[in-house]
XYZ file of C-alpha atoms in Angstrom:
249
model
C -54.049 46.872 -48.653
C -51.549 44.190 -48.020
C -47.864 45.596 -49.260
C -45.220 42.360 -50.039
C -41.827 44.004 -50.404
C -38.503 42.526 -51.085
C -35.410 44.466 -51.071
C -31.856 43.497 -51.731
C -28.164 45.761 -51.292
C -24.964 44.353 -52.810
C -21.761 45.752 -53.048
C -21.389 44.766 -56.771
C -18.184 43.865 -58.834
C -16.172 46.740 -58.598
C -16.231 48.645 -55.141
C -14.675 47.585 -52.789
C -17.066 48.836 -49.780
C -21.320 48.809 -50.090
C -22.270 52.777 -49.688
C -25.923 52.085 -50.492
C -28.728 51.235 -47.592
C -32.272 50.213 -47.488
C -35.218 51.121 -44.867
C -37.800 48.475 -44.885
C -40.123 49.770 -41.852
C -37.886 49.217 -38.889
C -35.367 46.839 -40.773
C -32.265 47.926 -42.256
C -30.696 46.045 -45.128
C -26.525 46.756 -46.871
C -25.146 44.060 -48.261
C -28.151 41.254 -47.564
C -32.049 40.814 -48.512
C -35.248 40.553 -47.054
C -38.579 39.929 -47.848
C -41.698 41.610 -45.706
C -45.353 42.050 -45.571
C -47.640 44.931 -44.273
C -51.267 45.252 -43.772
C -52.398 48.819 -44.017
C -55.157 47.543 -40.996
C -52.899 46.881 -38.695
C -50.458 50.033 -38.895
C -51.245 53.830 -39.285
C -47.532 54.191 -40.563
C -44.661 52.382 -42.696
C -41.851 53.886 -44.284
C -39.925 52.509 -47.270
C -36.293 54.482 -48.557
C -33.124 53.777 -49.529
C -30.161 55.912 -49.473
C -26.842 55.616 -51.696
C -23.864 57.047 -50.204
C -20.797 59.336 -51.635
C -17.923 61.144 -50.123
C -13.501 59.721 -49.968
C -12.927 56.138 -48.020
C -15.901 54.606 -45.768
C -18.231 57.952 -45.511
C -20.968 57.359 -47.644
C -21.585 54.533 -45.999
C -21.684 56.485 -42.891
C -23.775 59.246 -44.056
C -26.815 56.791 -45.922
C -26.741 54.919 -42.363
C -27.095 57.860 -39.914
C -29.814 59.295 -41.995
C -31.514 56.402 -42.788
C -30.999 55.538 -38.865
C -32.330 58.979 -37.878
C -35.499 58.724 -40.365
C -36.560 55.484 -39.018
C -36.729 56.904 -35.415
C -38.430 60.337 -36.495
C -40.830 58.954 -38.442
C -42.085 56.074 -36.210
C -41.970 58.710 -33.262
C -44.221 61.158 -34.812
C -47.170 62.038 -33.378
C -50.637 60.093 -34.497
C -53.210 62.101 -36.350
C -51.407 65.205 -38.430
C -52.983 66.693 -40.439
C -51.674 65.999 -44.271
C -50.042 69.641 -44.030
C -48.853 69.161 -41.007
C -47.216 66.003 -41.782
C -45.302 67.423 -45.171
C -43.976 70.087 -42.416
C -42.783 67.539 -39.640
C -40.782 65.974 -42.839
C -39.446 69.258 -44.112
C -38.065 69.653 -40.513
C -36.606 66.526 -40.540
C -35.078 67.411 -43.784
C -32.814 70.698 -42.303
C -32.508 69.110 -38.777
C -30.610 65.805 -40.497
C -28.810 68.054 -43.306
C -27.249 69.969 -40.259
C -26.385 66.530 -38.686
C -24.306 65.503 -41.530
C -22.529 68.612 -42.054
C -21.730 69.140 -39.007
C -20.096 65.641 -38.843
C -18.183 66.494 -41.437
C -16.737 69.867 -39.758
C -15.747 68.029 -36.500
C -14.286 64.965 -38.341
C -12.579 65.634 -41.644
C -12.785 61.974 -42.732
C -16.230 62.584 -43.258
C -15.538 65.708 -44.673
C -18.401 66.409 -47.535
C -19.902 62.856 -46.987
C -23.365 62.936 -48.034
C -26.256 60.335 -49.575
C -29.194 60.740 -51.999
C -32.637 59.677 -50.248
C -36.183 58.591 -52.315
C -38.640 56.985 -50.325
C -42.430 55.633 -50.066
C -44.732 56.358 -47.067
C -48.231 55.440 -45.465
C -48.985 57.624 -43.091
C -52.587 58.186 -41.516
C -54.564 56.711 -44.401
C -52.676 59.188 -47.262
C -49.307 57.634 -48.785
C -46.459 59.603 -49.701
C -43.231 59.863 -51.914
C -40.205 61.576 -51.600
C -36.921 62.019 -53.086
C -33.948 63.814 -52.638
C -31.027 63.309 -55.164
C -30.364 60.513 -58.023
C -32.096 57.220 -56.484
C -35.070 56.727 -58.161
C -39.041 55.797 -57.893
C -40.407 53.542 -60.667
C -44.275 52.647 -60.628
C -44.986 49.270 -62.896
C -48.861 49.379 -63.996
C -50.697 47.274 -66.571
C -46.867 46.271 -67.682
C -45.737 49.790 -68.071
C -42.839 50.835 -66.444
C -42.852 54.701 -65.345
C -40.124 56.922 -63.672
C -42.054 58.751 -60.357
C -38.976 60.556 -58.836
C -36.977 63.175 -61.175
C -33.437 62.980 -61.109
C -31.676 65.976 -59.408
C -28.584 65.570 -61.642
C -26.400 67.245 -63.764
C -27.989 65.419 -67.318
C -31.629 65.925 -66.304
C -30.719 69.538 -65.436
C -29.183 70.226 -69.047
C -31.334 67.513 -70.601
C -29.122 65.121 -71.781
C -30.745 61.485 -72.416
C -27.439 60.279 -70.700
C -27.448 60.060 -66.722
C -24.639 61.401 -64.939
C -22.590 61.048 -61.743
C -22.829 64.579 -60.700
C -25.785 65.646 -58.618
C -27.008 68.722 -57.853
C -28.973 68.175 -54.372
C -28.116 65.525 -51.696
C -28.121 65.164 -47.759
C -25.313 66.730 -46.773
C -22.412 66.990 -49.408
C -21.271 70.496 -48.644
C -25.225 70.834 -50.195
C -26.360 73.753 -47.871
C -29.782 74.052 -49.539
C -30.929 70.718 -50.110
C -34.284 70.207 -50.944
C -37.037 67.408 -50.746
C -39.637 66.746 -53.553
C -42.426 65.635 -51.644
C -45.852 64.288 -53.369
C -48.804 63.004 -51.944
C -50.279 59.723 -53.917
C -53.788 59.995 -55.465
C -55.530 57.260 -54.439
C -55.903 55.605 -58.073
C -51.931 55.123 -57.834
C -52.015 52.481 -54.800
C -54.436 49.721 -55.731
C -54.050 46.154 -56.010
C -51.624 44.718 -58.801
C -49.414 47.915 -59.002
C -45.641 47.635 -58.493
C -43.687 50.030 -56.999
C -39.662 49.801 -56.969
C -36.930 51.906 -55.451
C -33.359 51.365 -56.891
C -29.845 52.979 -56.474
C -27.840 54.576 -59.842
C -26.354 51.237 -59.403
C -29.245 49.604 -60.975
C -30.486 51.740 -63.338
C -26.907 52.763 -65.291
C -26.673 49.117 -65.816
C -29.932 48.132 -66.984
C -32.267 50.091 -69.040
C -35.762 51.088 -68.548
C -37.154 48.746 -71.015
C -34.916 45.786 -69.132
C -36.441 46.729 -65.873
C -39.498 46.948 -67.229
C -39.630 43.248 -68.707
C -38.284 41.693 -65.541
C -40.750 43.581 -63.162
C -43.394 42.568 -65.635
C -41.958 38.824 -64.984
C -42.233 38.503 -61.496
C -38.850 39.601 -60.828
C -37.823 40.401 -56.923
C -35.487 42.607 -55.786
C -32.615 39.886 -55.727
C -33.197 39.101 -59.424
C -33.005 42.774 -60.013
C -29.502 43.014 -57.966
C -28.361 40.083 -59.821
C -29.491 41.046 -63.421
C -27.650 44.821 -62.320
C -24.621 42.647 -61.266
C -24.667 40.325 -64.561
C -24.066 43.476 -66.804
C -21.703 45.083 -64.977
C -22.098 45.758 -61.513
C -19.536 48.767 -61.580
C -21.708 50.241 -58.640
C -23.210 49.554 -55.801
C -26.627 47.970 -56.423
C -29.523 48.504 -54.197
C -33.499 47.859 -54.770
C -36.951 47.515 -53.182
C -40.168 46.033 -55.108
C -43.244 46.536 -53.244
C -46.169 44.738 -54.924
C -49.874 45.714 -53.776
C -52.214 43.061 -53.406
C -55.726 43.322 -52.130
């Protein structure tokens, strides 16, 4: 499988400071695009995630750029040849070792006091590929024109069930969250063939644009900077962050 991503941050109309990061592989993108391409014969790993920052002044940008930072060098340093189990428990690990991290931060530097950052992210890893999400940032899978939600929101609305998405989350990286969690989901097969589209997107994107919108411009061709931009267009009262990774054969 060949996998031709594109993935754009921008610090939108109203903030003042870009909270929001992107992990493409090795290559980390805030407030700039890029465009990449990876053969599944040539690698036994790749990691795509994005994180969106929160916490008072500059530390959410802080917290979505150590953990993204620290996630990049786990993942690429783990061991060849784990077992599928074995693998979901090296991430787990990860998980509390990097939710530690960030609190502690926050204990021996009150500026970054309760700073803390939603995570969702796609993986290939020994033949089996991966998703995983922690927080509000979402997965969307785009097949045969049909847009579908992968990740579920761990939020405030979806917990009470209101149609309406809120601000308030209820499990993040750090955030004074001393239990977070990871929902962690191996792909079948059937999900990663040629001609599906997956896309990973900050709140930013999604509270401006609705699923149907998203839906029609994926369904057009649209990249990650046409995403942004479209975001931006109607809005842009957050910071707007998204990855499309097309398959191709």
């Amino acid at each position: 499988m060949k996998f031709c991503m594109t993935a754009d941050s921008e610090v939108g109309c109203v903030r003042d400071n870009n909270e929001d990061m992107i992990l493409v592989n090795k290559q980390f993108i805030r407030n700039g695009h890029c465009k990449v391409e990876i053969n599944t014969q040539a690698t036994d790993r790749f990691i795509i995630a994005l994180a969106d920052g929160m916490g008072g002044h500059n530390s959410g940008e802080v917290a979505s750029q150590d953990v993204l930072q620290n996630l990049e060098f786990y993942y690429h340093d783990l061991p060849s040849g784990l077992s599928p189990g074995d693998f979901n428990e090296m991430i787990f690990e990860w998980l509390e070792s990097i939710n530690n991290i960030i609190d502690s931060k926050g204990h021996s530097q009150p500026k970054f006091r309760d700073m803390g950052t939603t995570l969702v992210a796609m993986a290939y890893y020994g033949g089996e590929y991966y998703w995983m999400n922690c927080g509000d940032s979402r997965l969307y899978q785009l097949n045969g024109g049909v847009l579908t939600q992968i990740s579920t929101d761990h939020s405030l609305s979806n917990l009470i069930g209101s149609s309406e998405h809120s601000n308030i989350i209820t499990n993040c990286i750090g955030g004074g969250c001393k239990t977070s969690y990871l929902d962690m989901v191996k792909f079948p097969k059937s999900n990663i063939q040629p001609g599906n589209t997956f896309m990973l997107c900050s709140d930013g994107l999604n509270d401006m644009l609705t699923d149907q919108e998203i839906e029609q411009l994926l369904a057009d061709g649209a990249d990650a900077t046409a995403l942004c931009q479209a975001a931006i267009k109607a809005g842009g009262y957050d910071n707007v962050s998204v990855c499309v990774i097309n398959i191709e054969d």
